[in-house]
Short mmCIF file of C-alpha atoms in Angstrom, two decimals:
data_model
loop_
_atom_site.label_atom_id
_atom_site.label_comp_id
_atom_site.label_asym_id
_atom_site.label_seq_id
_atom_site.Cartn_x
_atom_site.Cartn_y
_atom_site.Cartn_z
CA UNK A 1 56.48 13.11 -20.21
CA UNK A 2 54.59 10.15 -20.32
CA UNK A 3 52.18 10.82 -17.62
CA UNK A 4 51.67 13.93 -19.49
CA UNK A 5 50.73 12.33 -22.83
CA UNK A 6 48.93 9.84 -20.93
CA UNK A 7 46.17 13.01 -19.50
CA UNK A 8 46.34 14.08 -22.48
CA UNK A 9 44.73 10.94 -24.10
CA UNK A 10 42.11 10.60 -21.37
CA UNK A 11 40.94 14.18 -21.52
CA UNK A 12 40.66 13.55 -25.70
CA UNK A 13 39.11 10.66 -25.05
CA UNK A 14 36.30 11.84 -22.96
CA UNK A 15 35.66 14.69 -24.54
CA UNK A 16 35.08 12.03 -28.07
CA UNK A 17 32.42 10.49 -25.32
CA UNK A 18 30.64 12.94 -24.85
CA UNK A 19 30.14 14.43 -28.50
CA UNK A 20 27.43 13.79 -30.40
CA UNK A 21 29.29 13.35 -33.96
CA UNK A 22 29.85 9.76 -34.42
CA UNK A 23 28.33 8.46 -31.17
CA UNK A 24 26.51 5.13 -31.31
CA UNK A 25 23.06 5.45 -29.69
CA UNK A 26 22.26 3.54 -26.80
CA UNK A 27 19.05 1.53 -26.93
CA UNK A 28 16.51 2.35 -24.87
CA UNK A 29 12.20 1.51 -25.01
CA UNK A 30 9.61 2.53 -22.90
CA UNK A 31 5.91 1.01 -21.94
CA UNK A 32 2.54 1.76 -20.88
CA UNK A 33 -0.79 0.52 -20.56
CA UNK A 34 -2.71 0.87 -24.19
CA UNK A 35 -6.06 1.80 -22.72
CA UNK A 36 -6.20 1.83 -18.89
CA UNK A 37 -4.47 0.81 -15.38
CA UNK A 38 -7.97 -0.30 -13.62
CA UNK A 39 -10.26 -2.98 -14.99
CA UNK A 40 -13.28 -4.68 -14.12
CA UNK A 41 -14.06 -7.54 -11.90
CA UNK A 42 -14.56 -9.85 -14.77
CA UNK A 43 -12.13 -12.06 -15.80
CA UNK A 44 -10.08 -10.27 -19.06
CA UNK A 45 -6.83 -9.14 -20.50
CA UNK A 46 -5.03 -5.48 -20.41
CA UNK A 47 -2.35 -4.70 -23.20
CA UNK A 48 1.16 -3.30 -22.33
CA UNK A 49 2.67 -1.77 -25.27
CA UNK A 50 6.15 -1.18 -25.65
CA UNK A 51 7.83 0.95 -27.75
CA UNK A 52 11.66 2.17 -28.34
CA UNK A 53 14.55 1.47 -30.32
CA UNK A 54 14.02 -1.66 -32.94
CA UNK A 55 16.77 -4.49 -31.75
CA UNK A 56 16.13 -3.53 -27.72
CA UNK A 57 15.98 -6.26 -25.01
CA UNK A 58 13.39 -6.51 -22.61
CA UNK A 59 12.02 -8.80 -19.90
CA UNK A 60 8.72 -8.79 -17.77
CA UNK A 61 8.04 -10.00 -14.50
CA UNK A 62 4.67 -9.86 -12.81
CA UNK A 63 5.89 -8.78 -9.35
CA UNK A 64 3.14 -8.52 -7.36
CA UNK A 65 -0.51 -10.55 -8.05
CA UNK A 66 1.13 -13.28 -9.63
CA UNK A 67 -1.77 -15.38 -8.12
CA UNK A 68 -3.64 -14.38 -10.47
CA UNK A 69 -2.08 -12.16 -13.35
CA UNK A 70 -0.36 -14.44 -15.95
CA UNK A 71 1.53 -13.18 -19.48
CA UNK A 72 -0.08 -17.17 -21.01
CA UNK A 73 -3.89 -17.11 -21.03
CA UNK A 74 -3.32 -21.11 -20.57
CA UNK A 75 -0.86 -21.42 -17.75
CA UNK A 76 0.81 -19.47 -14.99
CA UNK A 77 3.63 -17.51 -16.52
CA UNK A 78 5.17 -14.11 -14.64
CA UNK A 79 7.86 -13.44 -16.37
CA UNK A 80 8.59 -13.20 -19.92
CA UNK A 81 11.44 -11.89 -22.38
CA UNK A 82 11.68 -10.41 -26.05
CA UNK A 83 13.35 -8.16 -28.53
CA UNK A 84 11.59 -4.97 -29.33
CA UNK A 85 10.77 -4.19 -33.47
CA UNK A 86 9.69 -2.04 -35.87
CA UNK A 87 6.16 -0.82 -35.09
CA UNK A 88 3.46 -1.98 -32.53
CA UNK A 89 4.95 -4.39 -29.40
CA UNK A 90 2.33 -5.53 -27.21
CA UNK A 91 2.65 -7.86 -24.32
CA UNK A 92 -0.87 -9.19 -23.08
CA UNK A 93 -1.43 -9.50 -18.96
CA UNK A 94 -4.41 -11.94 -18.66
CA UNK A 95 -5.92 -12.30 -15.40
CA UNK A 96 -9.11 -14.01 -13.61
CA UNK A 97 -12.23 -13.06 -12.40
CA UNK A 98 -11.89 -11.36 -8.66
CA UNK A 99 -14.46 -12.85 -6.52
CA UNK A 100 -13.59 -10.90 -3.36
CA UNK A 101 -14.89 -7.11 -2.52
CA UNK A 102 -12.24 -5.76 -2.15
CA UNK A 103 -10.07 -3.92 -5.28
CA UNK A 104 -6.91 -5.70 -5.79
CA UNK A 105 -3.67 -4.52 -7.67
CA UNK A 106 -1.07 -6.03 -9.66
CA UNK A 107 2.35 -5.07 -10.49
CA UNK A 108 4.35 -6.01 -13.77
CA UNK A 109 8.06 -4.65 -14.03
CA UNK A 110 9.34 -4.21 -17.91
CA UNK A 111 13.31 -3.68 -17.93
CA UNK A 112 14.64 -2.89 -21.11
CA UNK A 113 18.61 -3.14 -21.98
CA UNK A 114 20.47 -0.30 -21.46
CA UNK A 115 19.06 -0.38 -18.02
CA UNK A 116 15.84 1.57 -18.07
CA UNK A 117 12.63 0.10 -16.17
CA UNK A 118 8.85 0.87 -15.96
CA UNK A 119 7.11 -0.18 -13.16
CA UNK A 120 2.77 -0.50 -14.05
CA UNK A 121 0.09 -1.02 -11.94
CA UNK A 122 -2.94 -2.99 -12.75
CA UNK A 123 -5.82 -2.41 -10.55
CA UNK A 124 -9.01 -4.81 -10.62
CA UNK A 125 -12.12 -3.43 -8.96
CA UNK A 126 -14.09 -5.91 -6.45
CA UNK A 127 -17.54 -7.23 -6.26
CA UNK A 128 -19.12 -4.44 -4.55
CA UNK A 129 -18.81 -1.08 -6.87
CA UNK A 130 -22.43 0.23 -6.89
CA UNK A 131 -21.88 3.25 -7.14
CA UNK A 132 -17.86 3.47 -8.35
CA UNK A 133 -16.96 6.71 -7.27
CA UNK A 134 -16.54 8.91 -3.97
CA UNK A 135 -19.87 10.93 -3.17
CA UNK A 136 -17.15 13.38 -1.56
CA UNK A 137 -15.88 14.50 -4.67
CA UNK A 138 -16.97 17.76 -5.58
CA UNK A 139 -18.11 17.22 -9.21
CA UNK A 140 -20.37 14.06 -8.80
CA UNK A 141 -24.32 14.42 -9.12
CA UNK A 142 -26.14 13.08 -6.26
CA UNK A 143 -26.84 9.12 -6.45
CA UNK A 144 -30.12 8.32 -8.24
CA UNK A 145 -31.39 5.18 -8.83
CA UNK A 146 -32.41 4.06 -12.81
CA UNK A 147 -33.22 0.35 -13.52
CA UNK A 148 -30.89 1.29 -17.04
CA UNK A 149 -28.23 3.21 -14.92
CA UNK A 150 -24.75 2.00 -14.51
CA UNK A 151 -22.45 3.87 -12.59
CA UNK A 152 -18.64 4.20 -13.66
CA UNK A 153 -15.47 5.59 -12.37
CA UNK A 154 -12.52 5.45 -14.85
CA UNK A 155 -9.12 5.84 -13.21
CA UNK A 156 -5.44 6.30 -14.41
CA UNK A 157 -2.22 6.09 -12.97
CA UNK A 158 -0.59 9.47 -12.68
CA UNK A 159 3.03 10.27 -11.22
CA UNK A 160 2.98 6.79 -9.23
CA UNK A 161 -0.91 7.54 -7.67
CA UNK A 162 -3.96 6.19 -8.89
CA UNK A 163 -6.19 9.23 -9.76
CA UNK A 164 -10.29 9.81 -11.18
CA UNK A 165 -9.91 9.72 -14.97
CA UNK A 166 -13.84 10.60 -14.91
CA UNK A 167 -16.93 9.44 -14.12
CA UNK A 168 -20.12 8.93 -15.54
CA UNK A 169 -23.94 7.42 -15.30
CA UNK A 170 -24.50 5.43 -18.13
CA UNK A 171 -28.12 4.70 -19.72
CA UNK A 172 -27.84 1.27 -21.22
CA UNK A 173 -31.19 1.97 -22.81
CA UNK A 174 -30.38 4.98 -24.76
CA UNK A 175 -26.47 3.27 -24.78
CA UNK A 176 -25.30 6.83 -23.53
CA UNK A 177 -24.08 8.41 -20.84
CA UNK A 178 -26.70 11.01 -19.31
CA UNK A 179 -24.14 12.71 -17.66
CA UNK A 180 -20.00 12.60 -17.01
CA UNK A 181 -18.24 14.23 -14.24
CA UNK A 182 -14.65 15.25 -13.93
CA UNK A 183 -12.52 17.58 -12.35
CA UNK A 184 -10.48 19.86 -14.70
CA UNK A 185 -7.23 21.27 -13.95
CA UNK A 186 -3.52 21.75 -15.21
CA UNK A 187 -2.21 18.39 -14.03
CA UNK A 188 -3.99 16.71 -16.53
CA UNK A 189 -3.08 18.88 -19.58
CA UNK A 190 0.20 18.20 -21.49
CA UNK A 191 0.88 17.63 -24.99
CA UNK A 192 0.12 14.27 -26.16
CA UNK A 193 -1.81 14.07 -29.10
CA UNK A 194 -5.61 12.21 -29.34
CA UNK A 195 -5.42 8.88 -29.49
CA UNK A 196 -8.12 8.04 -31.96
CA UNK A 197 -8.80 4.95 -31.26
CA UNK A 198 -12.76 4.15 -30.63
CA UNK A 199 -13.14 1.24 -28.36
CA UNK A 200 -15.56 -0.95 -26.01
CA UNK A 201 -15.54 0.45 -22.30
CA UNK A 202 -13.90 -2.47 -20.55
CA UNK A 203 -16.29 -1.35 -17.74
CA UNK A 204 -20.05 -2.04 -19.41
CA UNK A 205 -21.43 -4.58 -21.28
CA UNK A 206 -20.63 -4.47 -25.31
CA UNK A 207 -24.34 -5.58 -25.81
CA UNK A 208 -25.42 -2.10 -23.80
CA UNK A 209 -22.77 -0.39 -26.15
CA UNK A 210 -22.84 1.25 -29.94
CA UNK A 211 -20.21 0.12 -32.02
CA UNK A 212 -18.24 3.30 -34.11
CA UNK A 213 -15.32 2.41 -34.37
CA UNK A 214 -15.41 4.26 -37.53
CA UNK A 215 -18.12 7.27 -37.88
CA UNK A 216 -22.07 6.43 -37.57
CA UNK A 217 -23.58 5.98 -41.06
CA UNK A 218 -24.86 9.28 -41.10
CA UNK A 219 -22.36 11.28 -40.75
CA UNK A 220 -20.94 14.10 -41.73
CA UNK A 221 -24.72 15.36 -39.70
CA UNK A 222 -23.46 13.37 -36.72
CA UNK A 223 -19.63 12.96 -35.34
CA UNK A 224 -19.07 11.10 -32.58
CA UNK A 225 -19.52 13.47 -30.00
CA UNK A 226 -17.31 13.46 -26.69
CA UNK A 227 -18.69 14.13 -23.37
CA UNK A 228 -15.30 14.42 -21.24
CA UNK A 229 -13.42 16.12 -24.26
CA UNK A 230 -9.74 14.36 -25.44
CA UNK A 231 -8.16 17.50 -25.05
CA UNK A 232 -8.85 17.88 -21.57
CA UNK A 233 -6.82 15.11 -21.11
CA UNK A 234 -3.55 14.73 -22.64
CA UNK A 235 -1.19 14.45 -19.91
CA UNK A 236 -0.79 10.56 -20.33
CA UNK A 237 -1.76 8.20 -23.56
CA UNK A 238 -3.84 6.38 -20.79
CA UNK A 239 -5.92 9.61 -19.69
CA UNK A 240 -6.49 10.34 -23.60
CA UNK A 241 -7.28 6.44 -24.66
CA UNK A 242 -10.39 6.39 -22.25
CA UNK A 243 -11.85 9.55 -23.40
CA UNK A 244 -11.99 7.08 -27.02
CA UNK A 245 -14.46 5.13 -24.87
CA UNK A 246 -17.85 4.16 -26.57
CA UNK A 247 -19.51 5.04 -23.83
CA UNK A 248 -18.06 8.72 -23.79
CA UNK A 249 -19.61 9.38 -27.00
CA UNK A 250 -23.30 10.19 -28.87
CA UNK A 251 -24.41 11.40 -32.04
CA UNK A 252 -23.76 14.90 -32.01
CA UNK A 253 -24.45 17.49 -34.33
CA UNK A 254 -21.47 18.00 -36.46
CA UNK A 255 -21.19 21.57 -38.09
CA UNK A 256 -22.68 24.47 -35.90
CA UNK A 257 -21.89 22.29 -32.96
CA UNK A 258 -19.80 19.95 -32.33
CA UNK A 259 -17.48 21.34 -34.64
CA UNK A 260 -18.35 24.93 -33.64
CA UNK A 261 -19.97 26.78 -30.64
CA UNK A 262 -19.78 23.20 -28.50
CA UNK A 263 -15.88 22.80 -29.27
CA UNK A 264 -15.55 26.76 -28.58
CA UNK A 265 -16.92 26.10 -25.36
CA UNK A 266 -14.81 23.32 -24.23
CA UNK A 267 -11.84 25.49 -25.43
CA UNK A 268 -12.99 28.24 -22.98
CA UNK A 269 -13.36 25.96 -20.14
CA UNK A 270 -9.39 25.29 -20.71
CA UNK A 271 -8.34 28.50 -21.10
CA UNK A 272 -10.54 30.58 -19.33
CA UNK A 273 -12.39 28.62 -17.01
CA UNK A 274 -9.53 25.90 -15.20
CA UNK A 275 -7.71 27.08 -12.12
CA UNK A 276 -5.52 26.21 -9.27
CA UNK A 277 -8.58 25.48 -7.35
CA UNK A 278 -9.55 23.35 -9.85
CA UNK A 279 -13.01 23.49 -11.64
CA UNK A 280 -15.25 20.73 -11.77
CA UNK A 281 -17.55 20.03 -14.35
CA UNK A 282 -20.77 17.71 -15.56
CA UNK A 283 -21.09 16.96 -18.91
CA UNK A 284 -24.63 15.40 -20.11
CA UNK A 285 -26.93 14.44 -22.84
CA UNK A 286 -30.54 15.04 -22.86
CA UNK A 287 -32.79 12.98 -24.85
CA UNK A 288 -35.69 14.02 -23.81
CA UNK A 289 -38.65 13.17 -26.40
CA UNK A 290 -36.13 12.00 -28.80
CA UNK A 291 -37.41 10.76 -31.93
CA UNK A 292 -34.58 10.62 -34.39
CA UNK A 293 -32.24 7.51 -34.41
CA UNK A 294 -28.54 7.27 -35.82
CA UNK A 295 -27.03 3.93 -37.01
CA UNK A 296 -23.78 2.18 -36.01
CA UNK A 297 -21.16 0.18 -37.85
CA UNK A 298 -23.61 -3.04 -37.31
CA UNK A 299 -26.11 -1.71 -38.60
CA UNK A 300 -28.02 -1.03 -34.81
CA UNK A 301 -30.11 2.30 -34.52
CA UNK A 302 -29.13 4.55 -31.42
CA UNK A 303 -31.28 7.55 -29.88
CA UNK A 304 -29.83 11.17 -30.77
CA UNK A 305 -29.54 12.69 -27.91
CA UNK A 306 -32.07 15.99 -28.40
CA UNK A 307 -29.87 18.41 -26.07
CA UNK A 308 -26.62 18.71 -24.65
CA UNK A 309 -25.66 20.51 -21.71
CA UNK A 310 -22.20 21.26 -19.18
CA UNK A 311 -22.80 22.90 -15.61
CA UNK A 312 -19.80 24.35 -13.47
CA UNK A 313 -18.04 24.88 -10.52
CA UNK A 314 -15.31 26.49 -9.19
CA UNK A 315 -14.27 29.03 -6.36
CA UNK A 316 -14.97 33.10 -7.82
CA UNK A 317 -11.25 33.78 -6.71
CA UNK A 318 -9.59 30.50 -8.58
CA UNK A 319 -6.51 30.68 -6.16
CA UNK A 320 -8.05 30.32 -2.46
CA UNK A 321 -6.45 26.88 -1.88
CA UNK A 322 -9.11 25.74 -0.37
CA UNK A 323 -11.58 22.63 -1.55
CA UNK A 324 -15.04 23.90 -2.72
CA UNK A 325 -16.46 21.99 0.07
CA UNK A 326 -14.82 24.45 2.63
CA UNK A 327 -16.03 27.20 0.82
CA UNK A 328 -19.42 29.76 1.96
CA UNK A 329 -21.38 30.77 -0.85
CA UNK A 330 -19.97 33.90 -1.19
CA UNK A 331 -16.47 32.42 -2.24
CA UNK A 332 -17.76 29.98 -5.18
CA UNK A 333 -19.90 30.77 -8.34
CA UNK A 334 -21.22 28.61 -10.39
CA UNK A 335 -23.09 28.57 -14.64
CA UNK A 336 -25.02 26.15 -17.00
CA UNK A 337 -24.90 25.96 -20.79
CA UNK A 338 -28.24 24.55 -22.17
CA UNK A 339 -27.41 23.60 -26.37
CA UNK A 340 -29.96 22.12 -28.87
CA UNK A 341 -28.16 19.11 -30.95
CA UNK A 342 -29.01 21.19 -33.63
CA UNK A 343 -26.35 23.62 -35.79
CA UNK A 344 -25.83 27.63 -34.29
CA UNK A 345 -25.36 30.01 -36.55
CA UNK A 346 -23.06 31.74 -34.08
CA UNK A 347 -19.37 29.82 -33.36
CA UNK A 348 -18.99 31.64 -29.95
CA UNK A 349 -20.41 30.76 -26.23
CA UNK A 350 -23.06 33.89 -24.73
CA UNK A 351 -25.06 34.52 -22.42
CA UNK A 352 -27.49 32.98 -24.74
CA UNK A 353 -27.38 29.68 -24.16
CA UNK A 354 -26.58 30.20 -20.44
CA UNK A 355 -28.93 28.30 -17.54
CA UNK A 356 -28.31 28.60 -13.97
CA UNK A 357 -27.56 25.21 -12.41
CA UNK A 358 -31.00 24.68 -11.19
CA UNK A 359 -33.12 25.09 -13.81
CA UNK A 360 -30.79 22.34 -15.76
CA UNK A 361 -31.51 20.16 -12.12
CA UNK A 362 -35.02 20.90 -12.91
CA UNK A 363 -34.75 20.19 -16.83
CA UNK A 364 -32.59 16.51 -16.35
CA UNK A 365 -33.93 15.03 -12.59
CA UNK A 366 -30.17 14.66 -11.43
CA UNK A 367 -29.03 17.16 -8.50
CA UNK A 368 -25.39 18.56 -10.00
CA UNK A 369 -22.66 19.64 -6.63
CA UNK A 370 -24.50 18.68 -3.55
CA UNK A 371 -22.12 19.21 -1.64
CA UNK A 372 -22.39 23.11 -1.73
CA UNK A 373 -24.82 25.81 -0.62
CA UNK A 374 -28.24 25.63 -2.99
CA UNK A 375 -28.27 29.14 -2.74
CA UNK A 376 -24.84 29.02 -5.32
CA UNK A 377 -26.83 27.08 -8.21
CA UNK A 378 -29.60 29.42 -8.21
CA UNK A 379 -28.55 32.30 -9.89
CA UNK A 380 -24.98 32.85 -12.25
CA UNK A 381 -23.30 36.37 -13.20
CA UNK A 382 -22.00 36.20 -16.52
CA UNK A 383 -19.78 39.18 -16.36
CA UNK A 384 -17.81 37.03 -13.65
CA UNK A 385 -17.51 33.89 -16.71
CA UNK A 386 -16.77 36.67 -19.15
CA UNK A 387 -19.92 36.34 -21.38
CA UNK A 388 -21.74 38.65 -22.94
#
């Protein structure tokens, strides 16, 4: 009998364990880098910022680049403890300047009570990053020189692997990118909101940068226009944050563009355009003989950009599993969009504002995918991009 009473009051009592009425909730947090995993060769700081349950534990321990990582900007401290509360938590990683080539990586460990851990990487580029990005990927515009051009590669830390957020050549004259490259595809679309939050490119000098943090002066007739869109990259917070970059934005046309047939188009590219294969894409401004000027939060006066343009790649089939590169002509196809910063009375993408790929080489100096036949950038088929 008493065995029996005594299964009796361990099958009640697990079954009260695992109901949700009444059960005290364990605490738990979670962290990630605010703005990015990779930064420069210049001595700085990178924010962790922690979130979770108000009352949680946690300790940090910079496991690997101690040497020169510290949570004290003063002295050499790797490890560090706290309680999480309401709103913002941010732990601070300061580290020194790296003098060698060579990239090098940190790694900081945040354990929260209750037993959960995060493990982030911090990567800091080397001395010699001129130009910082792979010439084999598919969506990067051959290498030209500029005595204003500064070439950047923004990377993230995705599923454990360091991967190309985008990249982009920078005009520190105009303080605007003339161009950003990235490859588009479902691994870096999920569901995370936009961030919002207009800062600095840790990458480039703030005096070669425009300061809008909150809209340019003139708005609502210029928004701060994206080049790499934040909705093509909401996978992680630290994907989104760097699309908030400074230097991924100009004055853009608001309505009839930005707002309109440009947002349209970038909406198409997601839905219509992405595939398996993955497409690749170049984003630019043109400035050609610009005259007009827009004006900061300081008060400094930029160039508006005087057209805008995207040109595209991807294999005609969109499920070959093969790399563009190991493609013939016959298997790939791709289309330019050529778009005054001016307001369109029509909302939709057409044929209208279509260019093939070579006559926007022609139109900007830069040679866009030259890593694939010529013969592909000289002509487009619209029926094949669904356009009329």
């Amino acid at each position: 009998m008493f065995r029996y009473f005594l299964i009796v009051f361990l099958s009640l009592t697990l079954w009260a364990c695992g109901s949700d009425e009444g059960a005290e909730i364990a605490p738990s947090g979670t962290a990630y880098w605010n703005n990015s995993s990779s930064v420069a060769a210049q001595k700085g700081n990178a924010a962790i910022r922690m979130e979770g349950t108000a009352g949680t534990q946690w300790q940090a321990e910079i496991t690997e680049g101690s040497e020169w990582c510290s949570f004290s900007l003063s002295s050499k401290i790797a490890t560090k403890e706290g309680t999480l509360v309401e709103g913002m938590n941010v732990l601070y990683v300061y580290y020194s300047d790296n003098i060698n080539d060579a990239q090098r990586q940190a790694t900081v460990t945040v354990s929260f009570a209750g037993g959960k851990q995060t493990v982030l990487t911090l990567s800091q580029k080397g001395q010699v990053n001129s130009p910082e990005f792979s010439t084999s990927w598919a969506e990067i515009p051959a290498y030209k020189e500029g005595t204003n051009f500064q070439y950047v590669t923004h990377y993230v830390n995705l599923n454990g692997k360091e991967v190309r957020n985008y990249s982009m050549c920078y005009d520190k004259s105009h303080k605007g990118a003339l161009w950003v490259a990235y490859p588009l595809h479902s691994c870096y679309i999920g569901g995370l909101d936009r961030t919002d939050e207009w800062i600095y490119d840790p990458d480039i000098a703030e005096e070669y940068q425009i300061f809008v943090a909150k809209a340019y002066k003139e708005y609502p007739a210029y928004d701060r226009g994206h080049q790499i869109p934040s909705a093509d990259r909401t996978m992680t917070r630290e994907m989104n944050a760097q699309t908030f970059y400074f230097s991924n934005q100009t004055p853009q046309t608001g309505k009839g563009l930005n707002q309109s047939i440009w947002m349209n188009l970038e909406d198409k590219l997601r839905k219509s355009y992405m595939c398996s294969d993955t497409l690749y894409v170049v984003t630019g401004a043109y400035y050609g003989n610009a005259s007009k000027q827009a004006t900061d939060n300081n008060g400094v006066k930029v160039d508006v950009p005087t057209h805008y343009f995207k040109v595209l790649l991807r294999t005609k089939s969109g499920v070959s599993g093969k790399w563009v590169n190991q493609c013939d002509a016959s298997q790939l196809q791709t289309i330019g969009f050529w778009l005054e910063n001016k307001a369109y009375s029509e909302s939709q993408p057409s044929k209208a504002i279509c260019k093939k790929v070579s006559e926007i080489e022609q139109l900007t100096g830069f040679t866009f995918f030259p890593g694939i036949p010529q013969e592909v950038k000289n002509d487009f088929n619209a029926i094949e991009w669904n356009l009329n």
